[in-house]
Amino acid sequence: MTMNLHCVRIKWLNIIALGLLCPASGQARPPESPSPSVDWTAVHHLTIRGIQHLYNLEVDVAMRSFDSVSQMAPGDPRGPFFQSIVHFYLYTLNRDEKELVTFFEESEKVINVCEELLDQNDRDAQTKFYLGGIYGYRGLAFQASGSLLKAARDGRKGYLLLEEAVTENPKLYDAHMGFGLFRYLIAKVPRSMKWILTMLGVDGDLEGGLRSLQLAAKKGVYTRTEAKLYLSQFLFSEGRQDSALTYLNELRTEYPENTLFVVLYSAWQHRLRNYDEALTAARVAIDLNSRKTVHYGEELAYSTLGSIYFTLNEFQNARTHFISYLQKARNTENIPNLTNYRAGLACEIAGDRTTAVEFYRRMKEPDAQTRAWDALNYRRGKELLTRPLTEAEILLVKGGNEASQHKFDRAIAMYNAGLLKSGNNPDFQVRALYGIQQSQFDEDSLNDAIGTSHRLLAMNSSEPALKPVNETWIIPHAWFKLGQTYSKLGKNTEARSAFEKVDDYDDYEFQERLERQVEEEMKRLDSIK
């Protein structure tokens, strides 16, 4: 049963298919069931068909299947369990608060059914499996609605129940879905959230979590698809793209009508810089939805297209698709800040300041401690509400996009042009120089990167040091990049000195992450003999 510990607010995944975390179930109820007259094989097969309908985004048909399961097997948890999960999925897809309320109401019914069965047999592993699963989904639902403590509470309950279930029945391979998910996500908890580990009383295990997910993907009955989905996303985030795509392509083949899988594939091809493939996949998702009565993930396809065109510096196309995304989004209050920010930039660069301002206004203040990039985008978006983009900023945006495409010479040219247009604005100056420094480092022009570092950090220079007002995070990051540059050249003493300079700075964006990176680099230097 899925143990959704997204309740720790790990946002590094950008899981497009959030609404399809795949329900899980146990085997058909054994003969010692209190209702021996029930055709459990039929119940089992109908449950599978319902899951298949759900994965093909035929939500109404899936719900009717689960309703029938409840009628065929009253007193069994699987019917009410899957009925409640459908409402959870609908909430994660469109953020309709009514679906969230209904999910919690239906989940209470599942809990009651399971507790009644456990009163009769407290060693009923299958029932613990369902009970642990519903608490896991409640944990994710509480997290999504901002109730972190409740999310952690129910998440822990779910995990412990799964642990009991698999101890009592080691052949419940589906339970490894929950173990794997829990262990992996806990291993990825940021430092600022470590208190949650004490509260949960468990440790993370990244590789162990992946192994458990692989076991569920191979031997699970109903969690097999879910395990593949999580595995694909986790492996992709760990840099194991080939394995990730293998799992995702299996899902796309098995569920060709699932537009969310197609959009996820498009987003990954975008990140892999396979832009033609990414564009093709996003258009396929839109075409699939156009042939359906109910559209799921259509707005995400338009958002993905907008992001791809944005990266390609095709701002007019980006503007068109971002506007379509806004028009089709079922709940515009939940549009991510990054999307609003990019959409605003695309509109403004395309000459539509009015729509750009509309997107900037939609941005919401995030938790800067755990969502640093979100906070930075929010800050910059708020700045652009008070004034239009400058020529320098447009060049910096274009330079960043060229760098993301690994067109470093073009990026450096854009950054240099932006630097010339920066005037006396220290924020624009450090953004331009930092972009140049990063691009030179990434293309292995290391001596040039050192020269740019000296210029950015006013080292051995008679010119005064740059003192950014808003972009203060760039200076300590530039010291870190200089340390990496020296390290790459084998100049470990100089590298260590540069890393140590980071400690001179405090109260800036991305500070926790940068200090952790410095710590890792210093440990690596210490290990060199």
Short mmCIF file of C-alpha atoms in Angstrom, two decimals:
data_model
loop_
_atom_site.label_atom_id
_atom_site.label_comp_id
_atom_site.label_asym_id
_atom_site.label_seq_id
_atom_site.Cartn_x
_atom_site.Cartn_y
_atom_site.Cartn_z
CA MET A 1 0.00 0.00 0.00
CA THR A 2 1.39 3.33 -0.93
CA MET A 3 3.10 5.20 1.88
CA ASN A 4 3.02 8.71 0.47
CA LEU A 5 5.55 10.70 2.44
CA HIS A 6 5.33 13.75 0.24
CA CYS A 7 4.13 15.08 3.57
CA VAL A 8 7.72 16.14 4.21
CA ARG A 9 7.30 18.74 1.47
CA ILE A 10 10.02 17.49 -0.80
CA LYS A 11 9.52 19.55 -3.93
CA TRP A 12 12.56 18.48 -5.95
CA LEU A 13 10.64 16.02 -8.08
CA ASN A 14 8.18 18.14 -10.05
CA ILE A 15 5.98 15.05 -10.45
CA ILE A 16 3.69 15.84 -13.32
CA ALA A 17 1.60 12.72 -12.79
CA LEU A 18 0.91 13.59 -9.16
CA GLY A 19 -2.73 12.68 -9.57
CA LEU A 20 -1.90 9.11 -10.56
CA LEU A 21 0.11 7.55 -7.78
CA CYS A 22 -1.73 4.30 -8.49
CA PRO A 23 -3.86 2.67 -5.87
CA ALA A 24 -2.73 -0.56 -4.31
CA SER A 25 -4.49 -3.56 -2.93
CA GLY A 26 -3.90 -6.96 -1.42
CA GLN A 27 -4.64 -10.33 -2.91
CA ALA A 28 -8.19 -11.59 -3.14
CA ARG A 29 -9.51 -12.11 0.40
CA PRO A 30 -8.68 -15.64 1.62
CA PRO A 31 -11.25 -18.39 2.30
CA GLU A 32 -11.40 -17.66 6.04
CA SER A 33 -13.22 -14.45 5.17
CA PRO A 34 -16.26 -13.68 7.35
CA SER A 35 -18.31 -13.62 4.12
CA PRO A 36 -17.51 -16.97 2.44
CA SER A 37 -20.42 -16.59 -0.02
CA VAL A 38 -18.65 -13.71 -1.77
CA ASP A 39 -16.99 -14.56 -5.08
CA TRP A 40 -13.60 -13.14 -4.13
CA THR A 41 -12.06 -13.98 -7.48
CA ALA A 42 -14.67 -11.82 -9.19
CA VAL A 43 -14.06 -9.05 -6.67
CA HIS A 44 -10.36 -9.29 -7.35
CA HIS A 45 -10.74 -9.06 -11.14
CA LEU A 46 -13.23 -6.22 -10.95
CA THR A 47 -10.83 -4.30 -8.73
CA ILE A 48 -8.08 -4.78 -11.31
CA ARG A 49 -10.35 -3.54 -14.08
CA GLY A 50 -11.19 -0.49 -12.01
CA ILE A 51 -7.49 0.26 -11.54
CA GLN A 52 -6.90 -0.13 -15.28
CA HIS A 53 -9.72 2.27 -16.04
CA LEU A 54 -8.27 4.73 -13.55
CA TYR A 55 -4.85 4.52 -15.20
CA ASN A 56 -6.42 5.15 -18.57
CA LEU A 57 -8.01 8.24 -17.00
CA GLU A 58 -11.51 6.80 -17.35
CA VAL A 59 -12.39 8.04 -13.90
CA ASP A 60 -16.17 7.65 -14.08
CA VAL A 61 -15.88 4.05 -15.27
CA ALA A 62 -13.33 3.33 -12.56
CA MET A 63 -15.64 4.72 -9.89
CA ARG A 64 -18.51 2.55 -11.10
CA SER A 65 -16.23 -0.49 -10.89
CA PHE A 66 -15.28 0.29 -7.31
CA ASP A 67 -18.91 0.93 -6.39
CA SER A 68 -19.67 -2.56 -7.69
CA VAL A 69 -16.82 -3.99 -5.62
CA SER A 70 -18.38 -2.47 -2.49
CA GLN A 71 -21.76 -3.99 -3.36
CA MET A 72 -20.27 -7.41 -4.10
CA ALA A 73 -18.18 -7.49 -0.93
CA PRO A 74 -19.81 -5.45 1.85
CA GLY A 75 -17.58 -5.21 4.87
CA ASP A 76 -14.41 -5.61 2.79
CA PRO A 77 -12.08 -2.57 2.75
CA ARG A 78 -11.11 -2.57 -0.91
CA GLY A 79 -14.33 -1.07 -2.29
CA PRO A 80 -14.45 1.97 0.01
CA PHE A 81 -10.66 2.25 -0.21
CA PHE A 82 -10.61 2.70 -3.98
CA GLN A 83 -13.71 4.88 -3.93
CA SER A 84 -11.94 7.27 -1.56
CA ILE A 85 -8.74 7.19 -3.62
CA VAL A 86 -10.59 8.37 -6.73
CA HIS A 87 -11.56 11.55 -4.85
CA PHE A 88 -7.95 11.96 -3.74
CA TYR A 89 -6.79 11.76 -7.36
CA LEU A 90 -9.36 14.27 -8.51
CA TYR A 91 -8.20 16.66 -5.81
CA THR A 92 -4.54 16.34 -6.80
CA LEU A 93 -5.49 16.94 -10.43
CA ASN A 94 -7.68 20.00 -10.05
CA ARG A 95 -7.33 21.10 -6.39
CA ASP A 96 -11.10 21.12 -5.92
CA GLU A 97 -11.62 21.46 -2.16
CA LYS A 98 -14.87 19.51 -2.40
CA GLU A 99 -12.92 16.47 -3.57
CA LEU A 100 -10.54 16.84 -0.63
CA VAL A 101 -13.42 16.98 1.85
CA THR A 102 -15.03 13.95 0.22
CA PHE A 103 -11.76 12.03 0.32
CA PHE A 104 -11.36 12.56 4.06
CA GLU A 105 -14.98 11.57 4.65
CA GLU A 106 -14.60 8.40 2.60
CA SER A 107 -11.24 7.58 4.19
CA GLU A 108 -12.90 7.52 7.60
CA LYS A 109 -15.20 4.79 6.30
CA VAL A 110 -12.16 2.75 5.24
CA ILE A 111 -10.60 3.19 8.67
CA ASN A 112 -13.80 2.08 10.39
CA VAL A 113 -14.13 -1.02 8.21
CA CYS A 114 -10.50 -1.99 8.81
CA GLU A 115 -10.67 -1.43 12.56
CA GLU A 116 -13.77 -3.61 12.81
CA LEU A 117 -11.96 -6.41 10.99
CA LEU A 118 -8.89 -6.01 13.19
CA ASP A 119 -11.10 -6.25 16.28
CA GLN A 120 -12.01 -9.74 15.05
CA ASN A 121 -8.44 -10.67 14.07
CA ASP A 122 -5.59 -8.41 15.10
CA ARG A 123 -3.15 -10.41 12.95
CA ASP A 124 -5.02 -9.80 9.70
CA ALA A 125 -2.09 -8.65 7.55
CA GLN A 126 -4.23 -7.81 4.54
CA THR A 127 -6.48 -5.49 6.51
CA LYS A 128 -3.42 -3.76 7.98
CA PHE A 129 -2.26 -3.38 4.43
CA TYR A 130 -5.39 -1.40 3.50
CA LEU A 131 -5.37 0.58 6.74
CA GLY A 132 -1.73 1.52 6.29
CA GLY A 133 -2.44 2.55 2.72
CA ILE A 134 -5.33 4.86 3.53
CA TYR A 135 -3.30 6.54 6.25
CA GLY A 136 -0.56 7.05 3.69
CA TYR A 137 -2.92 8.78 1.29
CA ARG A 138 -4.28 10.88 4.14
CA GLY A 139 -0.72 11.94 4.86
CA LEU A 140 -0.29 13.14 1.30
CA ALA A 141 -3.66 14.87 1.35
CA PHE A 142 -2.84 16.68 4.60
CA GLN A 143 0.49 17.78 3.13
CA ALA A 144 -1.19 19.07 -0.02
CA SER A 145 -3.59 21.11 2.11
CA GLY A 146 -0.78 22.54 4.27
CA SER A 147 -1.22 20.45 7.44
CA LEU A 148 2.33 19.17 7.85
CA LEU A 149 2.03 17.83 11.39
CA LYS A 150 -1.12 15.87 10.55
CA ALA A 151 0.59 14.62 7.41
CA ALA A 152 3.56 13.32 9.41
CA ARG A 153 1.25 11.76 12.01
CA ASP A 154 -0.80 9.80 9.50
CA GLY A 155 2.25 8.97 7.43
CA ARG A 156 3.91 7.35 10.43
CA LYS A 157 0.76 5.38 11.24
CA GLY A 158 0.66 4.10 7.71
CA TYR A 159 4.29 3.03 7.67
CA LEU A 160 4.07 1.16 10.98
CA LEU A 161 0.96 -0.69 9.83
CA LEU A 162 2.71 -1.70 6.62
CA GLU A 163 5.66 -2.90 8.66
CA GLU A 164 3.37 -5.10 10.75
CA ALA A 165 1.61 -6.42 7.64
CA VAL A 166 4.79 -7.48 5.88
CA THR A 167 6.19 -9.00 9.08
CA GLU A 168 3.07 -11.13 9.44
CA ASN A 169 2.98 -11.99 5.73
CA PRO A 170 6.39 -11.63 4.02
CA LYS A 171 4.79 -12.45 0.64
CA LEU A 172 2.87 -9.17 0.62
CA TYR A 173 5.26 -7.82 -1.99
CA ASP A 174 3.03 -4.85 -2.64
CA ALA A 175 3.92 -3.57 0.83
CA HIS A 176 7.43 -2.91 -0.44
CA MET A 177 5.87 -0.09 -2.42
CA GLY A 178 5.21 1.72 0.83
CA PHE A 179 8.56 0.84 2.39
CA GLY A 180 10.47 1.95 -0.68
CA LEU A 181 8.63 5.22 -1.04
CA PHE A 182 8.93 6.04 2.64
CA ARG A 183 12.64 5.20 2.90
CA TYR A 184 13.61 7.07 -0.24
CA LEU A 185 11.71 10.25 0.57
CA ILE A 186 12.95 10.34 4.16
CA ALA A 187 16.52 10.05 2.84
CA LYS A 188 15.88 13.18 0.77
CA VAL A 189 14.53 15.34 3.60
CA PRO A 190 16.39 18.71 3.61
CA ARG A 191 18.26 19.80 6.72
CA SER A 192 15.64 22.38 7.62
CA MET A 193 13.10 19.56 7.92
CA LYS A 194 15.23 17.06 9.89
CA TRP A 195 13.00 17.53 12.92
CA ILE A 196 10.45 15.41 11.15
CA LEU A 197 12.78 12.40 11.36
CA THR A 198 12.78 12.64 15.14
CA MET A 199 9.03 12.85 15.11
CA LEU A 200 8.70 9.87 12.79
CA GLY A 201 11.33 7.81 14.57
CA VAL A 202 12.71 6.34 11.33
CA ASP A 203 15.77 6.71 9.16
CA GLY A 204 15.92 7.12 5.42
CA ASP A 205 17.67 4.72 3.05
CA LEU A 206 17.98 5.96 -0.53
CA GLU A 207 19.34 2.81 -2.17
CA GLY A 208 17.29 0.53 0.09
CA GLY A 209 14.19 2.47 -0.88
CA LEU A 210 14.95 2.05 -4.57
CA ARG A 211 15.50 -1.69 -4.09
CA SER A 212 12.14 -2.06 -2.34
CA LEU A 213 10.44 -0.18 -5.16
CA GLN A 214 12.14 -2.45 -7.70
CA LEU A 215 10.84 -5.49 -5.80
CA ALA A 216 7.31 -4.11 -5.86
CA ALA A 217 7.64 -3.27 -9.55
CA LYS A 218 8.69 -6.84 -10.28
CA LYS A 219 6.54 -8.93 -7.91
CA GLY A 220 3.75 -6.65 -6.74
CA VAL A 221 0.17 -7.45 -7.69
CA TYR A 222 -1.50 -4.05 -7.65
CA THR A 223 1.37 -1.73 -6.77
CA ARG A 224 3.46 -2.78 -9.75
CA THR A 225 2.43 0.18 -11.88
CA GLU A 226 2.74 2.62 -9.03
CA ALA A 227 6.20 1.31 -8.21
CA LYS A 228 7.28 1.79 -11.82
CA LEU A 229 5.98 5.35 -11.79
CA TYR A 230 7.84 6.28 -8.62
CA LEU A 231 10.96 4.40 -9.68
CA SER A 232 11.06 6.23 -12.98
CA GLN A 233 10.84 9.63 -11.32
CA PHE A 234 13.30 8.86 -8.52
CA LEU A 235 15.83 7.31 -10.89
CA PHE A 236 15.54 10.32 -13.19
CA SER A 237 16.21 12.69 -10.30
CA GLU A 238 19.25 10.58 -9.35
CA GLY A 239 20.73 10.95 -12.82
CA ARG A 240 19.88 7.40 -13.96
CA GLN A 241 17.89 8.59 -16.95
CA ASP A 242 18.14 5.44 -19.08
CA SER A 243 16.59 3.25 -16.38
CA ALA A 244 14.00 5.92 -15.63
CA LEU A 245 12.91 6.09 -19.25
CA THR A 246 12.69 2.31 -19.45
CA TYR A 247 10.09 2.27 -16.68
CA LEU A 248 8.20 5.27 -18.03
CA ASN A 249 8.08 3.85 -21.57
CA GLU A 250 6.65 0.62 -20.18
CA LEU A 251 3.88 2.66 -18.56
CA ARG A 252 3.24 4.61 -21.76
CA THR A 253 2.94 1.34 -23.68
CA GLU A 254 0.61 -0.26 -21.14
CA TYR A 255 -1.58 2.84 -20.75
CA PRO A 256 -1.48 4.65 -24.12
CA GLU A 257 -4.50 6.80 -23.20
CA ASN A 258 -2.81 8.24 -20.12
CA THR A 259 -1.94 11.76 -21.18
CA LEU A 260 -0.16 12.45 -17.89
CA PHE A 261 2.47 9.83 -18.71
CA VAL A 262 2.96 11.45 -22.12
CA VAL A 263 3.36 14.89 -20.56
CA LEU A 264 5.87 13.53 -18.06
CA TYR A 265 7.83 12.01 -20.95
CA SER A 266 7.75 15.38 -22.73
CA ALA A 267 9.03 17.18 -19.65
CA TRP A 268 11.92 14.74 -19.33
CA GLN A 269 12.87 15.08 -22.98
CA HIS A 270 12.89 18.83 -22.39
CA ARG A 271 15.32 18.41 -19.51
CA LEU A 272 17.46 16.06 -21.62
CA ARG A 273 17.59 18.80 -24.29
CA ASN A 274 15.77 16.65 -26.85
CA TYR A 275 13.54 19.55 -27.80
CA ASP A 276 11.94 18.15 -30.96
CA GLU A 277 10.96 14.96 -29.13
CA ALA A 278 9.65 17.01 -26.20
CA LEU A 279 7.51 19.18 -28.46
CA THR A 280 6.14 16.15 -30.31
CA ALA A 281 5.16 14.37 -27.09
CA ALA A 282 3.39 17.43 -25.65
CA ARG A 283 1.39 17.81 -28.86
CA VAL A 284 0.46 14.10 -28.71
CA ALA A 285 -0.91 14.67 -25.20
CA ILE A 286 -3.05 17.56 -26.44
CA ASP A 287 -4.31 15.44 -29.36
CA LEU A 288 -5.18 12.55 -27.01
CA ASN A 289 -7.21 14.88 -24.82
CA SER A 290 -9.00 16.41 -27.80
CA ARG A 291 -10.58 13.00 -28.48
CA LYS A 292 -11.89 12.60 -24.93
CA THR A 293 -15.01 13.92 -23.25
CA VAL A 294 -13.16 14.63 -20.00
CA HIS A 295 -9.66 16.09 -20.25
CA TYR A 296 -6.98 15.26 -17.69
CA GLY A 297 -3.59 16.92 -17.77
CA GLU A 298 -4.41 19.02 -20.82
CA GLU A 299 -3.36 22.22 -19.08
CA LEU A 300 -0.05 20.57 -18.12
CA ALA A 301 0.66 19.82 -21.77
CA TYR A 302 0.20 23.49 -22.65
CA SER A 303 2.38 24.52 -19.71
CA THR A 304 5.08 22.10 -20.85
CA LEU A 305 4.92 23.45 -24.39
CA GLY A 306 5.24 26.97 -23.03
CA SER A 307 8.29 25.98 -21.00
CA ILE A 308 9.97 24.29 -23.97
CA TYR A 309 9.46 27.31 -26.20
CA PHE A 310 10.68 29.55 -23.38
CA THR A 311 13.94 27.57 -23.18
CA LEU A 312 14.33 27.90 -26.96
CA ASN A 313 13.94 31.69 -26.65
CA GLU A 314 10.81 31.48 -28.82
CA PHE A 315 8.86 33.85 -26.61
CA GLN A 316 5.88 34.46 -28.87
CA ASN A 317 5.14 30.72 -29.00
CA ALA A 318 5.79 30.45 -25.29
CA ARG A 319 3.34 33.27 -24.62
CA THR A 320 0.63 31.60 -26.71
CA HIS A 321 0.89 28.29 -24.87
CA PHE A 322 1.20 29.79 -21.40
CA ILE A 323 -1.99 31.77 -22.02
CA SER A 324 -3.71 28.56 -23.16
CA TYR A 325 -2.50 26.92 -19.97
CA LEU A 326 -4.01 29.72 -17.89
CA GLN A 327 -7.31 29.45 -19.74
CA LYS A 328 -7.53 25.68 -19.30
CA ALA A 329 -6.26 25.40 -15.72
CA ARG A 330 -9.08 24.27 -13.46
CA ASN A 331 -7.62 25.99 -10.43
CA THR A 332 -5.45 28.97 -11.32
CA GLU A 333 -4.68 29.58 -7.66
CA ASN A 334 -2.27 26.63 -7.70
CA ILE A 335 -0.16 27.58 -10.70
CA PRO A 336 3.49 27.26 -9.59
CA ASN A 337 5.51 30.44 -9.19
CA LEU A 338 8.06 29.23 -11.74
CA THR A 339 5.34 28.86 -14.36
CA ASN A 340 3.84 32.25 -13.58
CA TYR A 341 7.27 33.86 -13.66
CA ARG A 342 8.32 32.29 -16.96
CA ALA A 343 4.94 33.04 -18.48
CA GLY A 344 5.25 36.67 -17.40
CA LEU A 345 8.74 36.94 -18.87
CA ALA A 346 7.62 35.34 -22.14
CA CYS A 347 4.67 37.69 -22.47
CA GLU A 348 6.73 40.76 -21.67
CA ILE A 349 9.58 39.88 -24.02
CA ALA A 350 6.95 39.18 -26.70
CA GLY A 351 5.64 42.73 -26.16
CA ASP A 352 2.61 41.98 -23.98
CA ARG A 353 3.31 43.76 -20.71
CA THR A 354 -0.37 43.70 -19.67
CA THR A 355 -0.63 39.90 -19.63
CA ALA A 356 2.84 39.68 -18.10
CA VAL A 357 1.66 41.71 -15.11
CA GLU A 358 -1.33 39.38 -14.77
CA PHE A 359 1.01 36.41 -14.44
CA TYR A 360 3.35 38.21 -12.01
CA ARG A 361 0.39 39.07 -9.79
CA ARG A 362 -0.55 35.40 -9.50
CA MET A 363 2.70 34.54 -7.74
CA LYS A 364 2.46 33.68 -4.06
CA GLU A 365 4.99 34.06 -1.29
CA PRO A 366 6.48 30.63 -0.53
CA ASP A 367 8.46 29.20 2.35
CA ALA A 368 11.94 30.51 1.55
CA GLN A 369 13.63 27.95 3.79
CA THR A 370 12.39 24.89 1.94
CA ARG A 371 11.58 26.37 -1.47
CA ALA A 372 14.48 28.66 -2.27
CA TRP A 373 14.03 28.79 -6.05
CA ASP A 374 10.34 29.46 -5.58
CA ALA A 375 11.21 32.33 -3.27
CA LEU A 376 13.70 33.79 -5.75
CA ASN A 377 11.19 33.66 -8.60
CA TYR A 378 8.57 35.26 -6.35
CA ARG A 379 10.93 38.09 -5.42
CA ARG A 380 11.89 38.80 -9.01
CA GLY A 381 8.27 38.64 -10.12
CA LYS A 382 7.29 41.17 -7.46
CA GLU A 383 10.06 43.48 -8.65
CA LEU A 384 8.69 43.31 -12.19
CA LEU A 385 5.27 44.41 -10.99
CA THR A 386 6.78 47.81 -10.23
CA ARG A 387 8.68 48.27 -13.49
CA PRO A 388 9.06 46.71 -16.94
CA LEU A 389 11.88 44.39 -17.94
CA THR A 390 15.06 46.17 -18.96
CA GLU A 391 17.15 45.38 -22.03
CA ALA A 392 19.80 43.97 -19.72
CA GLU A 393 17.35 41.57 -18.07
CA ILE A 394 16.03 40.33 -21.40
CA LEU A 395 19.58 39.52 -22.47
CA LEU A 396 20.22 37.74 -19.17
CA VAL A 397 17.07 35.64 -19.63
CA LYS A 398 18.13 34.72 -23.15
CA GLY A 399 21.65 33.94 -21.95
CA GLY A 400 20.30 31.63 -19.26
CA ASN A 401 18.23 29.78 -21.84
CA GLU A 402 21.21 29.38 -24.16
CA ALA A 403 23.26 28.00 -21.26
CA SER A 404 20.49 25.52 -20.39
CA GLN A 405 20.74 24.28 -23.99
CA HIS A 406 24.53 23.91 -23.51
CA LYS A 407 25.15 26.55 -26.16
CA PHE A 408 27.78 28.16 -23.98
CA ASP A 409 29.39 30.46 -26.54
CA ARG A 410 26.00 31.97 -27.36
CA ALA A 411 25.20 32.21 -23.65
CA ILE A 412 28.43 34.05 -22.87
CA ALA A 413 27.77 36.45 -25.74
CA MET A 414 24.29 37.18 -24.36
CA TYR A 415 25.63 37.65 -20.84
CA ASN A 416 28.33 40.02 -22.04
CA ALA A 417 25.76 42.02 -23.95
CA GLY A 418 23.61 42.11 -20.83
CA LEU A 419 26.60 43.29 -18.80
CA LEU A 420 27.14 46.18 -21.20
CA LYS A 421 23.47 47.15 -20.81
CA SER A 422 23.56 46.87 -17.01
CA GLY A 423 24.79 50.40 -16.42
CA ASN A 424 25.54 50.90 -12.76
CA ASN A 425 23.02 48.34 -11.52
CA PRO A 426 25.02 45.93 -9.34
CA ASP A 427 22.26 43.28 -9.34
CA PHE A 428 22.31 43.03 -13.13
CA GLN A 429 26.11 43.13 -13.17
CA VAL A 430 26.54 40.19 -10.79
CA ARG A 431 23.86 38.20 -12.60
CA ALA A 432 25.68 38.69 -15.89
CA LEU A 433 29.12 37.89 -14.51
CA TYR A 434 27.88 34.86 -12.60
CA GLY A 435 26.24 33.57 -15.78
CA ILE A 436 29.53 33.98 -17.63
CA GLN A 437 31.46 32.27 -14.82
CA GLN A 438 29.08 29.29 -14.81
CA SER A 439 29.10 28.96 -18.60
CA GLN A 440 32.89 29.04 -18.74
CA PHE A 441 33.10 26.43 -16.01
CA ASP A 442 30.55 24.18 -17.74
CA GLU A 443 32.40 24.32 -21.05
CA ASP A 444 35.74 23.67 -19.29
CA SER A 445 37.19 27.10 -20.04
CA LEU A 446 38.59 27.01 -16.52
CA ASN A 447 41.22 29.74 -16.77
CA ASP A 448 38.62 32.07 -18.27
CA ALA A 449 36.28 31.15 -15.40
CA ILE A 450 38.99 32.13 -12.91
CA GLY A 451 39.42 35.46 -14.67
CA THR A 452 35.69 36.12 -14.53
CA SER A 453 35.67 35.10 -10.86
CA HIS A 454 38.35 37.67 -10.07
CA ARG A 455 36.29 40.30 -11.86
CA LEU A 456 33.06 39.33 -10.12
CA LEU A 457 34.64 39.07 -6.68
CA ALA A 458 36.95 42.10 -7.12
CA MET A 459 40.03 39.99 -6.43
CA ASN A 460 43.39 41.64 -7.13
CA SER A 461 41.54 44.59 -8.57
CA SER A 462 41.63 48.31 -7.95
CA GLU A 463 37.94 48.49 -8.80
CA PRO A 464 35.47 48.51 -5.90
CA ALA A 465 33.69 45.23 -5.08
CA LEU A 466 30.22 44.80 -6.50
CA LYS A 467 27.56 45.07 -3.82
CA PRO A 468 24.27 43.65 -5.04
CA VAL A 469 21.13 44.80 -3.28
CA ASN A 470 18.78 41.93 -4.05
CA GLU A 471 21.01 39.26 -5.60
CA THR A 472 23.25 38.90 -2.54
CA TRP A 473 23.21 35.09 -2.91
CA ILE A 474 25.38 35.31 -6.02
CA ILE A 475 28.60 36.41 -4.28
CA PRO A 476 28.96 33.36 -1.96
CA HIS A 477 27.92 31.12 -4.85
CA ALA A 478 30.61 32.70 -7.01
CA TRP A 479 33.21 31.86 -4.35
CA PHE A 480 31.95 28.29 -4.38
CA LYS A 481 32.16 28.08 -8.17
CA LEU A 482 35.70 29.45 -7.99
CA GLY A 483 36.56 26.72 -5.48
CA GLN A 484 35.17 24.10 -7.85
CA THR A 485 37.21 25.59 -10.68
CA TYR A 486 40.45 25.42 -8.73
CA SER A 487 39.61 21.89 -7.62
CA LYS A 488 39.05 20.82 -11.20
CA LEU A 489 42.50 22.19 -12.03
CA GLY A 490 44.03 20.25 -9.15
CA LYS A 491 44.81 23.42 -7.17
CA ASN A 492 43.43 22.10 -3.91
CA THR A 493 44.94 24.73 -1.60
CA GLU A 494 43.36 27.53 -3.63
CA ALA A 495 40.12 25.56 -3.81
CA ARG A 496 39.97 25.19 -0.05
CA SER A 497 40.56 28.93 0.45
CA ALA A 498 37.74 29.77 -1.95
CA PHE A 499 35.32 27.36 -0.24
CA GLU A 500 36.20 28.84 3.15
CA LYS A 501 35.21 32.32 1.92
CA VAL A 502 31.59 31.16 1.74
CA ASP A 503 31.51 31.22 5.55
CA ASP A 504 31.96 35.02 5.43
CA TYR A 505 28.38 35.43 4.19
CA ASP A 506 25.05 34.95 5.92
CA ASP A 507 21.31 35.42 5.39
CA TYR A 508 21.08 34.86 1.64
CA GLU A 509 18.99 32.71 -0.67
CA PHE A 510 20.00 29.04 -1.05
CA GLN A 511 22.28 29.36 1.99
CA GLU A 512 21.50 25.97 3.51
CA ARG A 513 22.04 24.14 0.25
CA LEU A 514 25.30 25.98 -0.50
CA GLU A 515 26.72 25.31 2.97
CA ARG A 516 25.93 21.63 2.52
CA GLN A 517 27.71 21.64 -0.84
CA VAL A 518 30.75 23.34 0.72
CA GLU A 519 30.82 20.71 3.44
CA GLU A 520 30.79 17.95 0.83
CA GLU A 521 33.57 19.57 -1.18
CA MET A 522 35.74 20.04 1.91
CA LYS A 523 35.27 16.39 2.85
CA ARG A 524 36.31 15.39 -0.63
CA LEU A 525 39.44 17.56 -0.40
CA ASP A 526 40.24 16.04 3.00
CA SER A 527 40.09 12.57 1.45
CA ILE A 528 42.71 13.45 -1.16
CA LYS A 529 46.16 12.31 -0.10
#
